[in-house]
């Protein structure tokens, strides 16, 4: 099979509708034509075929398709072929440097067809992942306000989990690559621009804010796609790396309550649960690190908010301690695995990488736990003891991980604990002599 016949005919279905057809009527591909073009789509994953398509000026042909076609399936396939071609560095550079093609592809983000949006997002992510051209796309996106609105529209309204995950990966990559663009999007929400429309007529979009859109997408993917949840939690974490991002979270109309509630529920009800094996923390370490990082930033900046009151957050303290307990179990397992694979260099590398990610999670977990322990009152502590979140085992785990770096927090908590349960406080002092010296 040669791709030449199909490519030469690909523009045919994109001709204007015959006279008399209702304006904006969508057309369907002929079955034989669709099969031929899909063969080209599949074959375009091969570098030789991709190079042939480039020499045949396929990108220019596709430009014509995007301009004329009323067939969503044809548009999807053409964007998909370009996405496959962009996987090869030289072709990706050629596609990326074509300003007209770049602008037209960004306009596809305002398409109303989910499959086309998915292929467009995949193409953008492929280009953003190529260091040689990533900045070209970042700059192009920064100069196109409609990209912000279209992305927010997708995150806030789509129920297509696969699309939401891919769009999330694009946003995550953009924010990771360019802090200025992230700041622009944080401050955005007042621009009016053209959005998705089935009949190509301008449609005014709502006044989007980035945080509610991220939360809506996260809610859609949380139960169906763990990797997608990881992506959206990392986007939130990236927002907290700048003051403007933290303010965007905590100064929402609800004061950040929706964000806190979602993250609290994930930690206390879904991730790293009591009936999970300790090794689960290894699988969930990146998403947990992102979630706890956001909670920590929110807690530090919003101690006066009702949702951060400690009487509501004892289960969260219990969950933080459980995460630390599970990490201790993983640490012992890692040591055992390291001894067994001392002669295997790759094995040692994997263990070291696992240790690195677990250390990041531990550091974030300890920071949040120390801040929360400092806010506990006698009443909160009694409640925690009654609910089982605090006992000698959990307190010992907390102290073991917090000392000596967070000595002041532990000392403060021990004073409150002494009022609530003198015996438990005495037992902990015996287990941690450094505390007794200072009391």
PDB file of C-alpha atoms in Angstrom, residues 198-400:
ATOM      1  CA  UNK A 198     -20.487  23.953  15.838  1.00  0.00           C
ATOM      2  CA  UNK A 199     -21.375  26.483  13.163  1.00  0.00           C
ATOM      3  CA  UNK A 200     -18.136  28.505  13.179  1.00  0.00           C
ATOM      4  CA  UNK A 201     -19.939  31.551  14.563  1.00  0.00           C
ATOM      5  CA  UNK A 202     -18.287  33.419  17.454  1.00  0.00           C
ATOM      6  CA  UNK A 203     -19.379  32.264  20.870  1.00  0.00           C
ATOM      7  CA  UNK A 204     -18.579  34.216  23.995  1.00  0.00           C
ATOM      8  CA  UNK A 205     -17.154  32.051  26.751  1.00  0.00           C
ATOM      9  CA  UNK A 206     -17.742  32.449  30.494  1.00  0.00           C
ATOM     10  CA  UNK A 207     -15.320  34.415  32.617  1.00  0.00           C
ATOM     11  CA  UNK A 208     -13.020  31.510  33.446  1.00  0.00           C
ATOM     12  CA  UNK A 209     -10.711  31.265  36.445  1.00  0.00           C
ATOM     13  CA  UNK A 210      -7.999  28.652  36.286  1.00  0.00           C
ATOM     14  CA  UNK A 211      -8.425  27.026  39.738  1.00  0.00           C
ATOM     15  CA  UNK A 212     -12.149  26.094  39.481  1.00  0.00           C
ATOM     16  CA  UNK A 213     -11.496  24.647  36.013  1.00  0.00           C
ATOM     17  CA  UNK A 214      -8.647  22.478  37.317  1.00  0.00           C
ATOM     18  CA  UNK A 215     -10.827  21.276  40.195  1.00  0.00           C
ATOM     19  CA  UNK A 216     -13.705  20.373  37.885  1.00  0.00           C
ATOM     20  CA  UNK A 217     -11.398  18.337  35.657  1.00  0.00           C
ATOM     21  CA  UNK A 218      -9.825  16.632  38.673  1.00  0.00           C
ATOM     22  CA  UNK A 219     -13.275  15.579  39.902  1.00  0.00           C
ATOM     23  CA  UNK A 220     -14.034  14.051  36.511  1.00  0.00           C
ATOM     24  CA  UNK A 221     -10.840  11.982  36.312  1.00  0.00           C
ATOM     25  CA  UNK A 222     -10.379  11.049  40.007  1.00  0.00           C
ATOM     26  CA  UNK A 223     -12.236   7.730  39.938  1.00  0.00           C
ATOM     27  CA  UNK A 224     -11.479   6.623  36.379  1.00  0.00           C
ATOM     28  CA  UNK A 225      -7.883   7.611  35.806  1.00  0.00           C
ATOM     29  CA  UNK A 226      -5.269   7.703  38.622  1.00  0.00           C
ATOM     30  CA  UNK A 227      -2.639   9.033  36.223  1.00  0.00           C
ATOM     31  CA  UNK A 228      -4.945  11.896  35.272  1.00  0.00           C
ATOM     32  CA  UNK A 229      -5.551  12.741  38.917  1.00  0.00           C
ATOM     33  CA  UNK A 230      -1.775  12.814  39.402  1.00  0.00           C
ATOM     34  CA  UNK A 231      -1.490  15.301  36.521  1.00  0.00           C
ATOM     35  CA  UNK A 232      -4.105  17.707  37.891  1.00  0.00           C
ATOM     36  CA  UNK A 233      -2.727  17.535  41.419  1.00  0.00           C
ATOM     37  CA  UNK A 234       0.704  18.415  40.033  1.00  0.00           C
ATOM     38  CA  UNK A 235      -0.793  21.400  38.217  1.00  0.00           C
ATOM     39  CA  UNK A 236      -2.182  22.633  41.553  1.00  0.00           C
ATOM     40  CA  UNK A 237       1.205  22.062  43.158  1.00  0.00           C
ATOM     41  CA  UNK A 238       2.880  24.136  40.437  1.00  0.00           C
ATOM     42  CA  UNK A 239       0.425  26.961  41.181  1.00  0.00           C
ATOM     43  CA  UNK A 240       1.586  26.993  44.817  1.00  0.00           C
ATOM     44  CA  UNK A 241       5.200  27.637  43.760  1.00  0.00           C
ATOM     45  CA  UNK A 242       4.276  31.311  43.260  1.00  0.00           C
ATOM     46  CA  UNK A 243       2.460  33.620  45.673  1.00  0.00           C
ATOM     47  CA  UNK A 244      -0.076  34.545  43.017  1.00  0.00           C
ATOM     48  CA  UNK A 245      -0.986  30.879  42.621  1.00  0.00           C
ATOM     49  CA  UNK A 246      -1.556  30.370  46.349  1.00  0.00           C
ATOM     50  CA  UNK A 247      -3.704  33.493  46.426  1.00  0.00           C
ATOM     51  CA  UNK A 248      -5.698  32.246  43.429  1.00  0.00           C
ATOM     52  CA  UNK A 249      -6.502  29.113  45.423  1.00  0.00           C
ATOM     53  CA  UNK A 250      -7.312  30.653  48.796  1.00  0.00           C
ATOM     54  CA  UNK A 251      -9.008  33.828  47.543  1.00  0.00           C
ATOM     55  CA  UNK A 252     -11.601  32.027  45.449  1.00  0.00           C
ATOM     56  CA  UNK A 253     -15.212  33.024  46.245  1.00  0.00           C
ATOM     57  CA  UNK A 254     -15.404  30.110  48.678  1.00  0.00           C
ATOM     58  CA  UNK A 255     -12.058  31.003  50.254  1.00  0.00           C
ATOM     59  CA  UNK A 256     -10.457  27.815  48.992  1.00  0.00           C
ATOM     60  CA  UNK A 257     -12.954  25.538  50.719  1.00  0.00           C
ATOM     61  CA  UNK A 258     -13.667  23.485  47.581  1.00  0.00           C
ATOM     62  CA  UNK A 259      -9.975  22.869  46.964  1.00  0.00           C
ATOM     63  CA  UNK A 260      -9.350  21.903  50.575  1.00  0.00           C
ATOM     64  CA  UNK A 261     -12.393  19.618  50.648  1.00  0.00           C
ATOM     65  CA  UNK A 262     -11.343  17.751  47.503  1.00  0.00           C
ATOM     66  CA  UNK A 263      -7.748  17.240  48.645  1.00  0.00           C
ATOM     67  CA  UNK A 264      -8.807  16.372  52.195  1.00  0.00           C
ATOM     68  CA  UNK A 265     -11.225  13.774  50.851  1.00  0.00           C
ATOM     69  CA  UNK A 266      -8.561  12.242  48.605  1.00  0.00           C
ATOM     70  CA  UNK A 267      -6.092  11.851  51.470  1.00  0.00           C
ATOM     71  CA  UNK A 268      -8.547  10.745  54.146  1.00  0.00           C
ATOM     72  CA  UNK A 269     -10.936   8.624  52.084  1.00  0.00           C
ATOM     73  CA  UNK A 270      -9.186   7.333  48.961  1.00  0.00           C
ATOM     74  CA  UNK A 271      -5.385   7.282  49.060  1.00  0.00           C
ATOM     75  CA  UNK A 272      -3.188   5.245  51.395  1.00  0.00           C
ATOM     76  CA  UNK A 273      -6.059   3.800  53.436  1.00  0.00           C
ATOM     77  CA  UNK A 274      -5.807   1.567  56.559  1.00  0.00           C
ATOM     78  CA  UNK A 275      -6.789  -1.555  54.609  1.00  0.00           C
ATOM     79  CA  UNK A 276      -4.122  -0.927  51.938  1.00  0.00           C
ATOM     80  CA  UNK A 277      -0.755  -2.693  52.116  1.00  0.00           C
ATOM     81  CA  UNK A 278       2.092  -0.321  53.081  1.00  0.00           C
ATOM     82  CA  UNK A 279       3.626  -0.668  49.606  1.00  0.00           C
ATOM     83  CA  UNK A 280       0.691   1.418  48.307  1.00  0.00           C
ATOM     84  CA  UNK A 281       2.592   4.537  49.333  1.00  0.00           C
ATOM     85  CA  UNK A 282       5.192   3.641  46.720  1.00  0.00           C
ATOM     86  CA  UNK A 283       2.547   3.633  43.988  1.00  0.00           C
ATOM     87  CA  UNK A 284       0.918   6.854  45.180  1.00  0.00           C
ATOM     88  CA  UNK A 285       4.002   8.813  46.223  1.00  0.00           C
ATOM     89  CA  UNK A 286       3.862  11.452  43.463  1.00  0.00           C
ATOM     90  CA  UNK A 287       0.166  12.248  43.754  1.00  0.00           C
ATOM     91  CA  UNK A 288       0.396  12.274  47.561  1.00  0.00           C
ATOM     92  CA  UNK A 289       3.366  14.645  47.422  1.00  0.00           C
ATOM     93  CA  UNK A 290       1.442  17.048  45.182  1.00  0.00           C
ATOM     94  CA  UNK A 291      -1.711  16.944  47.318  1.00  0.00           C
ATOM     95  CA  UNK A 292       0.120  17.398  50.624  1.00  0.00           C
ATOM     96  CA  UNK A 293       2.195  20.221  49.160  1.00  0.00           C
ATOM     97  CA  UNK A 294      -0.977  22.134  48.230  1.00  0.00           C
ATOM     98  CA  UNK A 295      -2.607  21.416  51.603  1.00  0.00           C
ATOM     99  CA  UNK A 296       0.538  22.605  53.362  1.00  0.00           C
ATOM    100  CA  UNK A 297       0.597  25.867  51.397  1.00  0.00           C
ATOM    101  CA  UNK A 298      -3.092  26.432  52.079  1.00  0.00           C
ATOM    102  CA  UNK A 299      -2.800  25.644  55.784  1.00  0.00           C
ATOM    103  CA  UNK A 300       0.133  28.002  56.195  1.00  0.00           C
ATOM    104  CA  UNK A 301      -1.687  30.878  54.501  1.00  0.00           C
ATOM    105  CA  UNK A 302      -5.253  30.280  55.708  1.00  0.00           C
ATOM    106  CA  UNK A 303      -5.058  29.398  59.408  1.00  0.00           C
ATOM    107  CA  UNK A 304      -8.101  31.593  60.104  1.00  0.00           C
ATOM    108  CA  UNK A 305     -10.369  29.776  57.656  1.00  0.00           C
ATOM    109  CA  UNK A 306     -13.080  27.574  59.116  1.00  0.00           C
ATOM    110  CA  UNK A 307     -12.008  24.571  57.045  1.00  0.00           C
ATOM    111  CA  UNK A 308      -8.545  24.578  58.604  1.00  0.00           C
ATOM    112  CA  UNK A 309      -9.877  24.412  62.166  1.00  0.00           C
ATOM    113  CA  UNK A 310      -8.251  21.487  63.909  1.00  0.00           C
ATOM    114  CA  UNK A 311     -11.529  20.085  65.236  1.00  0.00           C
ATOM    115  CA  UNK A 312     -12.320  19.151  61.639  1.00  0.00           C
ATOM    116  CA  UNK A 313      -8.863  17.933  60.714  1.00  0.00           C
ATOM    117  CA  UNK A 314      -7.934  15.201  63.171  1.00  0.00           C
ATOM    118  CA  UNK A 315      -8.568  12.555  60.453  1.00  0.00           C
ATOM    119  CA  UNK A 316      -6.032  14.379  58.283  1.00  0.00           C
ATOM    120  CA  UNK A 317      -3.416  14.199  61.048  1.00  0.00           C
ATOM    121  CA  UNK A 318      -4.166  10.492  61.343  1.00  0.00           C
ATOM    122  CA  UNK A 319      -3.693  10.061  57.598  1.00  0.00           C
ATOM    123  CA  UNK A 320      -0.369  11.945  57.642  1.00  0.00           C
ATOM    124  CA  UNK A 321       0.951   9.680  60.372  1.00  0.00           C
ATOM    125  CA  UNK A 322      -0.256   6.595  58.501  1.00  0.00           C
ATOM    126  CA  UNK A 323       1.638   7.758  55.399  1.00  0.00           C
ATOM    127  CA  UNK A 324       4.797   8.066  57.510  1.00  0.00           C
ATOM    128  CA  UNK A 325       4.210   4.603  58.973  1.00  0.00           C
ATOM    129  CA  UNK A 326       3.810   3.111  55.511  1.00  0.00           C
ATOM    130  CA  UNK A 327       6.971   4.853  54.335  1.00  0.00           C
ATOM    131  CA  UNK A 328       8.899   3.264  57.171  1.00  0.00           C
ATOM    132  CA  UNK A 329       7.698  -0.113  55.902  1.00  0.00           C
ATOM    133  CA  UNK A 330       8.745   0.760  52.362  1.00  0.00           C
ATOM    134  CA  UNK A 331      12.122   1.904  53.641  1.00  0.00           C
ATOM    135  CA  UNK A 332      12.777  -1.462  55.246  1.00  0.00           C
ATOM    136  CA  UNK A 333      11.724  -3.219  52.054  1.00  0.00           C
ATOM    137  CA  UNK A 334      14.054  -1.004  50.006  1.00  0.00           C
ATOM    138  CA  UNK A 335      17.000  -1.876  52.244  1.00  0.00           C
ATOM    139  CA  UNK A 336      16.250  -5.586  51.838  1.00  0.00           C
ATOM    140  CA  UNK A 337      15.946  -5.247  48.067  1.00  0.00           C
ATOM    141  CA  UNK A 338      19.209  -3.312  47.931  1.00  0.00           C
ATOM    142  CA  UNK A 339      21.059  -6.092  49.734  1.00  0.00           C
ATOM    143  CA  UNK A 340      19.645  -8.670  47.342  1.00  0.00           C
ATOM    144  CA  UNK A 341      20.650  -6.697  44.262  1.00  0.00           C
ATOM    145  CA  UNK A 342      24.028  -5.291  45.237  1.00  0.00           C
ATOM    146  CA  UNK A 343      25.539  -6.796  42.108  1.00  0.00           C
ATOM    147  CA  UNK A 344      22.865  -5.334  39.810  1.00  0.00           C
ATOM    148  CA  UNK A 345      23.582  -1.718  38.944  1.00  0.00           C
ATOM    149  CA  UNK A 346      20.113  -1.076  37.487  1.00  0.00           C
ATOM    150  CA  UNK A 347      18.503  -2.463  40.615  1.00  0.00           C
ATOM    151  CA  UNK A 348      20.439  -0.063  42.814  1.00  0.00           C
ATOM    152  CA  UNK A 349      19.510   2.849  40.573  1.00  0.00           C
ATOM    153  CA  UNK A 350      15.805   2.024  40.849  1.00  0.00           C
ATOM    154  CA  UNK A 351      16.016   1.806  44.630  1.00  0.00           C
ATOM    155  CA  UNK A 352      17.849   5.122  44.820  1.00  0.00           C
ATOM    156  CA  UNK A 353      15.216   6.790  42.660  1.00  0.00           C
ATOM    157  CA  UNK A 354      12.445   5.340  44.813  1.00  0.00           C
ATOM    158  CA  UNK A 355      14.241   6.592  47.932  1.00  0.00           C
ATOM    159  CA  UNK A 356      14.485  10.078  46.401  1.00  0.00           C
ATOM    160  CA  UNK A 357      10.741  10.335  45.687  1.00  0.00           C
ATOM    161  CA  UNK A 358       9.843   8.915  49.072  1.00  0.00           C
ATOM    162  CA  UNK A 359      12.137  11.449  50.739  1.00  0.00           C
ATOM    163  CA  UNK A 360      10.313  14.282  48.964  1.00  0.00           C
ATOM    164  CA  UNK A 361       6.992  12.891  50.164  1.00  0.00           C
ATOM    165  CA  UNK A 362       8.313  12.497  53.705  1.00  0.00           C
ATOM    166  CA  UNK A 363       9.623  16.063  53.816  1.00  0.00           C
ATOM    167  CA  UNK A 364       6.297  17.503  52.650  1.00  0.00           C
ATOM    168  CA  UNK A 365       4.323  15.250  54.996  1.00  0.00           C
ATOM    169  CA  UNK A 366       6.449  16.213  58.009  1.00  0.00           C
ATOM    170  CA  UNK A 367       6.171  19.931  57.295  1.00  0.00           C
ATOM    171  CA  UNK A 368       2.370  19.802  57.160  1.00  0.00           C
ATOM    172  CA  UNK A 369       2.132  17.519  60.188  1.00  0.00           C
ATOM    173  CA  UNK A 370       4.377  19.761  62.290  1.00  0.00           C
ATOM    174  CA  UNK A 371       2.310  22.838  61.424  1.00  0.00           C
ATOM    175  CA  UNK A 372      -0.925  21.065  62.289  1.00  0.00           C
ATOM    176  CA  UNK A 373       0.384  19.681  65.590  1.00  0.00           C
ATOM    177  CA  UNK A 374       1.279  23.216  66.679  1.00  0.00           C
ATOM    178  CA  UNK A 375      -2.362  24.258  66.287  1.00  0.00           C
ATOM    179  CA  UNK A 376      -3.821  21.477  68.455  1.00  0.00           C
ATOM    180  CA  UNK A 377      -5.671  22.372  71.641  1.00  0.00           C
ATOM    181  CA  UNK A 378      -6.451  20.106  74.579  1.00  0.00           C
ATOM    182  CA  UNK A 379      -9.964  19.581  73.205  1.00  0.00           C
ATOM    183  CA  UNK A 380      -8.644  18.672  69.748  1.00  0.00           C
ATOM    184  CA  UNK A 381      -6.162  16.251  71.274  1.00  0.00           C
ATOM    185  CA  UNK A 382      -8.814  14.560  73.418  1.00  0.00           C
ATOM    186  CA  UNK A 383     -10.935  14.162  70.318  1.00  0.00           C
ATOM    187  CA  UNK A 384      -7.985  12.674  68.420  1.00  0.00           C
ATOM    188  CA  UNK A 385      -7.338  10.217  71.258  1.00  0.00           C
ATOM    189  CA  UNK A 386     -11.005   9.250  71.357  1.00  0.00           C
ATOM    190  CA  UNK A 387     -11.173   8.721  67.580  1.00  0.00           C
ATOM    191  CA  UNK A 388      -7.983   6.639  67.568  1.00  0.00           C
ATOM    192  CA  UNK A 389      -5.951   9.006  65.419  1.00  0.00           C
ATOM    193  CA  UNK A 390      -3.607   9.637  68.351  1.00  0.00           C
ATOM    194  CA  UNK A 391      -2.143   6.887  70.520  1.00  0.00           C
ATOM    195  CA  UNK A 392       1.300   5.817  71.677  1.00  0.00           C
ATOM    196  CA  UNK A 393       2.109   4.088  68.392  1.00  0.00           C
ATOM    197  CA  UNK A 394       1.028   6.958  66.112  1.00  0.00           C
ATOM    198  CA  UNK A 395       2.600   9.626  68.312  1.00  0.00           C
ATOM    199  CA  UNK A 396       5.864   7.690  68.442  1.00  0.00           C
ATOM    200  CA  UNK A 397       5.884   7.466  64.636  1.00  0.00           C
ATOM    201  CA  UNK A 398       5.224  11.209  64.387  1.00  0.00           C
ATOM    202  CA  UNK A 399       7.981  12.068  66.869  1.00  0.00           C
ATOM    203  CA  UNK A 400      10.422   9.683  65.209  1.00  0.00           C
TER     204      UNK A 400
END
